[in-house]
CSV table of C-alpha atoms in Angstrom, one decimal:
chain,number,residue,atom,x,y,z
A,1,MET,CA,0.1,0.1,-0.5
A,2,GLU,CA,1.2,3.4,-0.5
A,3,ASN,CA,2.4,6.3,2.2
A,4,LYS,CA,-1.2,7.2,3.2
A,5,LYS,CA,-2.1,8.3,6.3
A,6,ASN,CA,-3.7,6.0,9.1
A,7,THR,CA,-5.9,7.7,11.7
A,8,ALA,CA,-2.9,6.2,13.9
A,9,SER,CA,-0.7,8.4,12.7
A,10,LEU,CA,-2.9,11.7,12.3
A,11,ASN,CA,-2.3,14.4,15.2
A,12,LEU,CA,-6.3,14.9,15.3
A,13,ASN,CA,-6.0,17.8,18.1
A,14,GLY,CA,-3.6,19.8,15.6
A,15,MET,CA,-5.6,19.9,12.8
A,16,SER,CA,-8.2,22.3,11.2
A,17,GLU,CA,-12.2,21.4,10.4
A,18,LYS,CA,-11.1,21.6,6.7
A,19,GLU,CA,-8.1,19.3,7.0
A,20,LEU,CA,-10.2,16.8,9.3
A,21,LYS,CA,-12.9,16.5,6.6
A,22,LYS,CA,-10.4,15.8,3.9
A,23,ALA,CA,-8.8,13.0,6.0
A,24,ALA,CA,-12.3,11.3,6.6
A,25,ARG,CA,-12.5,11.5,2.9
A,26,GLU,CA,-9.0,9.9,2.2
A,27,LEU,CA,-9.9,7.3,4.9
A,28,LYS,CA,-13.4,6.5,3.6
A,29,LYS,CA,-12.2,6.2,0.5
A,30,GLU,CA,-9.1,3.5,1.6
A,31,ALA,CA,-11.8,1.7,3.9
A,32,GLU,CA,-13.9,1.3,0.6
A,33,GLU,CA,-10.9,-0.2,-1.3
A,34,ILE,CA,-10.1,-2.4,1.8
A,35,GLN,CA,-13.9,-3.6,2.3
A,36,GLU,CA,-13.9,-4.4,-2.1
A,37,LYS,CA,-10.9,-6.4,-1.5
A,38,LEU,CA,-12.3,-8.3,1.4
A,39,ASP,CA,-15.2,-9.2,-0.6
A,40,GLN,CA,-13.8,-10.4,-3.8
A,41,ILE,CA,-11.1,-12.6,-1.0
A,42,GLU,CA,-14.4,-14.1,0.4
A,43,LYS,CA,-15.7,-14.5,-2.9
A,44,GLU,CA,-12.8,-16.4,-3.8
A,45,ARG,CA,-13.1,-18.4,-0.9
A,46,ALA,CA,-16.6,-19.1,-1.3
A,47,GLU,CA,-15.7,-20.7,-5.1
A,48,LYS,CA,-13.2,-22.8,-3.8
A,49,ARG,CA,-15.7,-24.4,-0.8
A,50,ARG,CA,-18.7,-24.7,-3.4
A,51,ILE,CA,-15.7,-26.8,-5.7
A,52,LYS,CA,-14.7,-28.5,-2.5
A,53,ALA,CA,-18.0,-29.4,-2.0
A,54,GLU,CA,-18.9,-30.6,-5.3
A,55,TYR,CA,-15.9,-31.9,-6.2
A,56,ALA,CA,-16.3,-36.2,-6.6
A,57,LEU,CA,-14.2,-38.5,-9.5
A,58,VAL,CA,-16.7,-38.7,-12.6
A,59,HIS,CA,-18.1,-42.1,-12.8
A,60,TYR,CA,-16.7,-44.1,-15.6
A,61,GLU,CA,-17.9,-47.4,-17.1
A,62,PRO,CA,-15.1,-49.9,-17.3
A,63,GLU,CA,-14.1,-50.4,-21.2
A,64,TYR,CA,-13.0,-53.4,-23.1
A,65,GLU,CA,-11.6,-54.3,-26.1
A,66,LEU,CA,-11.4,-58.1,-28.3
A,67,ASN,CA,-8.0,-59.7,-27.7
A,68,TYR,CA,-7.5,-62.1,-30.9
A,69,TYR,CA,-5.3,-64.2,-29.5
A,70,ARG,CA,-7.0,-64.6,-26.6
A,71,LEU,CA,-10.4,-65.5,-28.7
A,72,TRP,CA,-8.6,-67.9,-31.2
A,73,ASN,CA,-6.7,-69.8,-28.6
A,74,SER,CA,-10.2,-70.1,-26.3
A,75,ILE,CA,-12.0,-71.4,-29.8
A,76,LYS,CA,-9.1,-73.8,-30.2
A,77,GLU,CA,-9.2,-74.6,-26.5
A,78,VAL,CA,-13.0,-76.0,-26.6
A,79,VAL,CA,-12.3,-77.4,-29.8
A,80,ASP,CA,-9.2,-79.6,-28.5
A,81,GLN,CA,-11.4,-81.1,-26.0
A,82,GLY,CA,-14.0,-82.0,-28.3
A,83,GLY,CA,-16.4,-79.6,-27.4
A,84,VAL,CA,-18.3,-77.4,-30.1
A,85,ILE,CA,-19.1,-73.8,-30.5
A,86,ASP,CA,-22.6,-73.4,-30.0
A,87,LYS,CA,-25.5,-70.9,-28.6
A,88,ALA,CA,-24.6,-71.9,-25.1
A,89,ASN,CA,-20.7,-71.2,-24.7
A,90,ILE,CA,-20.5,-68.3,-27.7
A,91,ASP,CA,-21.2,-65.6,-24.9
A,92,GLU,CA,-18.7,-66.9,-22.6
A,93,ILE,CA,-15.7,-67.7,-24.7
A,94,TYR,CA,-16.4,-64.0,-26.3
A,95,LYS,CA,-16.3,-62.2,-22.5
A,96,LYS,CA,-12.9,-64.8,-21.7
A,97,ALA,CA,-11.0,-62.5,-24.7
A,98,LEU,CA,-11.9,-59.1,-24.1
A,99,ASP,CA,-8.7,-57.1,-22.4
A,100,ARG,CA,-10.0,-54.2,-20.0
A,101,LEU,CA,-8.8,-51.0,-21.2
A,102,PRO,CA,-6.7,-48.8,-19.0
A,103,VAL,CA,-8.9,-45.9,-17.0
A,104,LYS,CA,-8.1,-42.7,-18.7
A,105,LYS,CA,-7.3,-40.6,-15.5
A,106,GLU,CA,-7.6,-37.4,-17.3
A,107,GLU,CA,-11.4,-38.0,-17.9
A,108,ILE,CA,-12.4,-38.9,-14.4
A,109,TYR,CA,-10.3,-36.9,-11.8
A,110,PRO,CA,-12.2,-33.0,-12.2
A,111,CYS,CA,-9.9,-30.1,-11.8
A,112,PRO,CA,-9.7,-29.1,-8.0
A,113,LYS,CA,-9.2,-25.3,-8.7
A,114,CYS,CA,-11.6,-24.9,-11.7
A,115,GLY,CA,-13.7,-28.1,-11.4
A,116,LYS,CA,-13.5,-28.6,-15.4
A,117,ILE,CA,-13.5,-32.3,-16.2
A,118,GLY,CA,-10.9,-33.4,-18.9
A,119,SER,CA,-8.2,-30.8,-18.6
A,120,LEU,CA,-5.5,-31.9,-16.2
A,121,TYR,CA,-2.9,-33.8,-17.7
A,122,VAL,CA,0.5,-35.0,-17.0
A,123,GLY,CA,2.9,-31.9,-17.3
A,124,GLU,CA,6.6,-32.7,-18.2
A,125,PHE,CA,9.5,-30.5,-16.5
A,126,GLY,CA,13.4,-30.7,-17.1
A,127,ASP,CA,15.6,-31.3,-20.1
A,128,PRO,CA,13.9,-34.1,-22.4
A,129,TYR,CA,17.4,-34.8,-23.6
A,130,MET,CA,18.9,-35.5,-20.2
A,131,CYS,CA,16.3,-38.4,-19.8
A,132,ASP,CA,15.4,-36.7,-16.1
A,133,ASN,CA,11.6,-35.3,-16.8
A,134,LYS,CA,9.8,-34.4,-13.9
A,135,LYS,CA,6.1,-35.0,-14.1
A,136,LYS,CA,3.2,-32.9,-12.5
A,137,ILE,CA,-0.3,-32.7,-13.1
A,138,ILE,CA,-1.4,-29.7,-14.6
A,139,CYS,CA,-4.6,-28.0,-15.4
A,140,GLN,CA,-4.7,-26.5,-19.4
A,141,HIS,CA,-8.1,-24.0,-18.7
A,142,CYS,CA,-6.6,-22.5,-15.3
A,143,GLY,CA,-2.8,-23.1,-14.7
A,144,PHE,CA,-3.1,-25.3,-11.6
A,145,THR,CA,-0.3,-27.5,-10.9
A,146,CYS,CA,-0.2,-30.2,-8.5
A,147,PRO,CA,2.1,-29.1,-5.4
A,148,GLY,CA,3.4,-32.9,-4.8
A,149,GLN,CA,6.4,-33.8,-5.5
A,150,TYR,CA,7.5,-34.3,-8.8
A,151,GLU,CA,7.7,-37.7,-10.7
A,152,SER,CA,9.3,-39.7,-13.3
A,153,GLU,CA,6.3,-41.8,-14.3
A,154,ASN,CA,2.7,-40.7,-15.3
A,155,TYR,CA,1.1,-43.0,-12.7
A,156,ALA,CA,3.1,-42.0,-9.8
A,157,ALA,CA,2.1,-38.5,-10.5
A,158,TRP,CA,-1.6,-39.5,-10.7
A,159,GLU,CA,-0.9,-41.1,-7.2
A,160,VAL,CA,0.4,-38.1,-5.8
A,161,PHE,CA,-2.3,-36.0,-7.1
A,162,HIS,CA,-4.8,-38.6,-5.7
A,163,ASN,CA,-2.9,-38.4,-2.2
A,164,TRP,CA,-2.8,-34.5,-2.4
A,165,LEU,CA,-6.6,-34.5,-3.2
A,166,ILE,CA,-6.9,-36.8,-0.2
A,167,LYS,CA,-5.0,-34.5,2.0
A,168,ARG,CA,-7.0,-31.6,1.1
A,169,GLY,CA,-10.2,-32.7,1.5
A,170,TYR,CA,-11.5,-33.2,-1.7
A,171,LEU,CA,-11.7,-36.9,-1.5
A,172,ASP,CA,-12.4,-39.5,1.4
A,173,ALA,CA,-9.5,-41.5,2.2
A,174,SER,CA,-11.8,-44.6,1.7
A,175,VAL,CA,-11.8,-43.4,-2.1
A,176,PRO,CA,-9.6,-45.6,-4.0
A,177,GLU,CA,-7.1,-44.5,-7.0
A,178,PRO,CA,-9.0,-45.4,-10.2
């Protein structure tokens, strides 16, 4: 703040009426500026509390893809044992041949600062030529960067971020990492 007078530094007894009125106007203006700043801070805190209260992982359905090698081996196994592939066992053979795709954490975690889904990614820091890249979770919309430690692997960066969310009260400790 600039070098402005406050009531403690004013000699009220030695001031004229005109000087007192001028000081009162200046102090009133300063008080209004201070109140505006306090209102802005409270508004930001309320927004943070709202995001924190509404923060939840996005529910996801596991995705699968067909593993043709496993499908071929399942069919071969049934045929080698003298069985046939028919209406009764085709669904079971198909389910055995499915691979579960890994969860895309970018689509599950909302940003703890702006609340947007799909905006988080693993950002790399360091020299890419030295093979010592350090990774953190970053939001592409608001610039949030997880203040946890740097990691060398993507999955470890997500683990640090998940634990940071638990420590800050965004998630319960009982919520497993997806």
